[in-house]
CSV table of C-alpha atoms in Angstrom, one decimal:
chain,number,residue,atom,x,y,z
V,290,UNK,CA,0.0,0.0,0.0
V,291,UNK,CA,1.1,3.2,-1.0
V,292,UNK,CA,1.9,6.1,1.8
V,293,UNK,CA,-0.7,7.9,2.6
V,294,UNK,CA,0.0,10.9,1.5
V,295,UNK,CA,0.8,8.9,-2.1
V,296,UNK,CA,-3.4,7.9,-2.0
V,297,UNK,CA,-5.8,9.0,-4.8
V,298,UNK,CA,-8.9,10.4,-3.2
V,299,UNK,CA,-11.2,7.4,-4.4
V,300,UNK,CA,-8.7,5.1,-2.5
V,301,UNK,CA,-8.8,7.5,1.0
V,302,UNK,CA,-12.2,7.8,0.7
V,303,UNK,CA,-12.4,3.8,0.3
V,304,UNK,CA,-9.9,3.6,3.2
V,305,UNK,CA,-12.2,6.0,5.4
V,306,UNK,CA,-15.2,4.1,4.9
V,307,UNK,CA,-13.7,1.3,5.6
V,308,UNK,CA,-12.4,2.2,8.7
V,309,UNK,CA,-8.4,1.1,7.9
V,310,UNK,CA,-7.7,5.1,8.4
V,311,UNK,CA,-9.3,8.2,10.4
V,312,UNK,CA,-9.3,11.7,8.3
V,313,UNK,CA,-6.9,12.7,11.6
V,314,UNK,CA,-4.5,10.3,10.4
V,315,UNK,CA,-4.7,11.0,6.7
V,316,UNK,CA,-4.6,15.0,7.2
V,317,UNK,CA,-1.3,14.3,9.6
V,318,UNK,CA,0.0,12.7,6.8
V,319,UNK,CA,-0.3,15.1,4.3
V,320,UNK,CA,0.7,18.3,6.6
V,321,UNK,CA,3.9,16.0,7.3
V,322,UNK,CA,4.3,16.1,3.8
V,323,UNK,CA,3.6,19.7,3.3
V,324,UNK,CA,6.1,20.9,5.6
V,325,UNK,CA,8.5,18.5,4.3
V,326,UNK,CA,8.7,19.7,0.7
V,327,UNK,CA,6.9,23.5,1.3
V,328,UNK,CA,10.3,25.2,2.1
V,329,UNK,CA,11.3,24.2,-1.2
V,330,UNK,CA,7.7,24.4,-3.2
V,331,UNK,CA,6.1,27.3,-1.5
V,332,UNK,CA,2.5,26.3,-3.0
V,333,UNK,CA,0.7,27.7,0.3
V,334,UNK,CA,0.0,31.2,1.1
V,335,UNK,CA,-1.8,29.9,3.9
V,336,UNK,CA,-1.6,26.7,6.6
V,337,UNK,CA,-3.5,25.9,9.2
V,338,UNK,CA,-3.2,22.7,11.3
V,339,UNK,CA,-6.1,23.6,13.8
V,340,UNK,CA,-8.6,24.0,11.3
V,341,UNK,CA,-7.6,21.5,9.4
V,342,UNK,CA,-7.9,18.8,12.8
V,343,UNK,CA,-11.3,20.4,13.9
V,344,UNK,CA,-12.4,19.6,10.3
V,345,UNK,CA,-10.8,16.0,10.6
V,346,UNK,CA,-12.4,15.3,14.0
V,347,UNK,CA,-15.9,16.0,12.9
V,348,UNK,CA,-15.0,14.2,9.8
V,349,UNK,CA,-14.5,11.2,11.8
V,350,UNK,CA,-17.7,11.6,14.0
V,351,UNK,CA,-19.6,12.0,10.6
V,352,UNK,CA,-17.5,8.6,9.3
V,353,UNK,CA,-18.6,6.6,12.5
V,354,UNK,CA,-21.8,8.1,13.2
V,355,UNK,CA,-22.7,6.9,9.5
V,356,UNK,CA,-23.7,10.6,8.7
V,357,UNK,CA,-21.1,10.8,5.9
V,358,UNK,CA,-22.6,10.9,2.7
V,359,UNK,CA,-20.4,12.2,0.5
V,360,UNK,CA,-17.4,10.8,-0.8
V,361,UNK,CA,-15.4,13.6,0.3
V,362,UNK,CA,-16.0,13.6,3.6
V,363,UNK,CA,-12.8,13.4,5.7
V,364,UNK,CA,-10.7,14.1,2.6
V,365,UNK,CA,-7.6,17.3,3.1
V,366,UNK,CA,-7.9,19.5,0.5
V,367,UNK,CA,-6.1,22.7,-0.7
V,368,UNK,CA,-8.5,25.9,-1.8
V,369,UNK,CA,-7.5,28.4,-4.5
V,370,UNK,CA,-6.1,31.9,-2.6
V,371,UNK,CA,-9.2,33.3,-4.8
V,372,UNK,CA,-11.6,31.5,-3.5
V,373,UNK,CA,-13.8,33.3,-0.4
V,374,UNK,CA,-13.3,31.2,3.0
V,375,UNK,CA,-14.4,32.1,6.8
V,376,UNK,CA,-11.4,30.3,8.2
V,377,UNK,CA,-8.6,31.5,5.9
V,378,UNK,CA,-7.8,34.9,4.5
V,379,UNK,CA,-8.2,34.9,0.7
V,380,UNK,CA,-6.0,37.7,-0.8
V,381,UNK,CA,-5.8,36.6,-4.0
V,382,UNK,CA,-1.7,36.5,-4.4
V,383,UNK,CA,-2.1,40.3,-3.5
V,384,UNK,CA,-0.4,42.5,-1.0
V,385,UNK,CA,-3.1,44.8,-1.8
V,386,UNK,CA,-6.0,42.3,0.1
V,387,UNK,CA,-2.8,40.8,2.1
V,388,UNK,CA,-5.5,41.1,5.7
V,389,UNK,CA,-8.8,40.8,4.2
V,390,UNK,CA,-10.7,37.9,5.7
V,391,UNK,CA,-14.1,37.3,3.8
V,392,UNK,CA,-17.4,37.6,6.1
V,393,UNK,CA,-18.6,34.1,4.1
V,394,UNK,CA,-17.6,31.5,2.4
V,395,UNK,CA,-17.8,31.0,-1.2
V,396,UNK,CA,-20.8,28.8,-3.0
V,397,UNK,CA,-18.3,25.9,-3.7
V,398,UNK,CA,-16.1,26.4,-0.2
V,399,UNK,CA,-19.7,26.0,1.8
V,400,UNK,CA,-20.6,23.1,-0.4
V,401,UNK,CA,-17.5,21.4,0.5
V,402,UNK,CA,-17.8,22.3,3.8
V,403,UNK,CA,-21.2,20.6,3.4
V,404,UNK,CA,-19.4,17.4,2.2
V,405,UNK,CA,-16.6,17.1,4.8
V,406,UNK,CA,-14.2,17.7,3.4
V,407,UNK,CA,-11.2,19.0,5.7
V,408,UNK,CA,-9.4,22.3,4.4
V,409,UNK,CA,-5.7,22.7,4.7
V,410,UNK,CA,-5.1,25.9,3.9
V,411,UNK,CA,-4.6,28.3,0.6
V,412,UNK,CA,-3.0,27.9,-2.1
V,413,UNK,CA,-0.9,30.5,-4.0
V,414,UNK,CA,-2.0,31.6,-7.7
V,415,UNK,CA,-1.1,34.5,-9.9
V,416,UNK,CA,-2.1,37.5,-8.9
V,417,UNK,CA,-5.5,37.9,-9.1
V,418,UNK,CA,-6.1,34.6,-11.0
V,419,UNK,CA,-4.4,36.7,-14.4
V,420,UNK,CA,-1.4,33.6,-15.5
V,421,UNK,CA,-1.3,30.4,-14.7
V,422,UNK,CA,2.4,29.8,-13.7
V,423,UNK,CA,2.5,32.2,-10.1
V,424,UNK,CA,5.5,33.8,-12.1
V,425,UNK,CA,3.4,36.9,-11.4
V,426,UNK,CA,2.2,36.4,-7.6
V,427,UNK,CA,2.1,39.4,-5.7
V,428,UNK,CA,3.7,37.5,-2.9
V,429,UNK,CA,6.2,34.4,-3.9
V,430,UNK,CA,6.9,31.8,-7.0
V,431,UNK,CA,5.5,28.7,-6.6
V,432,UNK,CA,8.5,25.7,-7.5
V,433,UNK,CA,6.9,22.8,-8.5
């Protein structure tokens, strides 16, 4: 079996219903693996392992309780830095919304809060979304 941080999602999900792995263990695996390589990568603009754990743990009473009905639930995830989130700031790769903390979460980040799923953090992006490489990130390059 692969590392879990190596899984696709169909195979945590499977691994999560069937009770071989909690979304507590899977998320610690994948932070592990973030802070291993993110020195070098820098793909996050945001982390943040409390969230990320309180989203895990309820994933798990979901799992358990048998109120998990999507196949997301318990499944980390990174969000776009453009997409709106209560927990995270979004700035949008730009020093110029560097604080701004949306007052609601986005259509898809509430549906996938819906789901389960556990959120990690934000991801960096070109600056406002305009490229596709984060050459042109108002706050770092992304090196993968």
């Amino acid at each position: 079996m692969p590392e879990l941080h190596e899984l696709t999602i169909h195979e945590a999900a499977t691994s999560l219903r069937e009770k071989t792995i909690s979304s507590q263990e899977l998320t610690r695996a994948i932070l592990d693996r973030i802070q291993s390589v993110e020195p070098r990568i820098q793909a996050y603009m945001t982390l943040d392992e409390e969230i990320a754990f309180q989203m895990a743990r309820e994933a798990d009473r979901r799992l358990a309780a048998g109120e998990a009905h999507s196949p997301l639930c318990g499944i980390p995830l990174a969000i776009k830095d453009n997409i709106c989130t209560l927990d995270f700031p979004t700035t949008c790769a730009s020093k110029i919304l560097a604080n701004f903390r949306p007052p609601y979460d986005a259509h898809v980040t509430s549906c996938l809060r819906s789901a389960g799923a556990v959120f990690l953090g934000k991801t960096n992006q070109d600056e406002f979304a305009m490229g596709s490489s984060t050459e042109n990130s108002g706050m770092h390059t992304t090196s993968n």
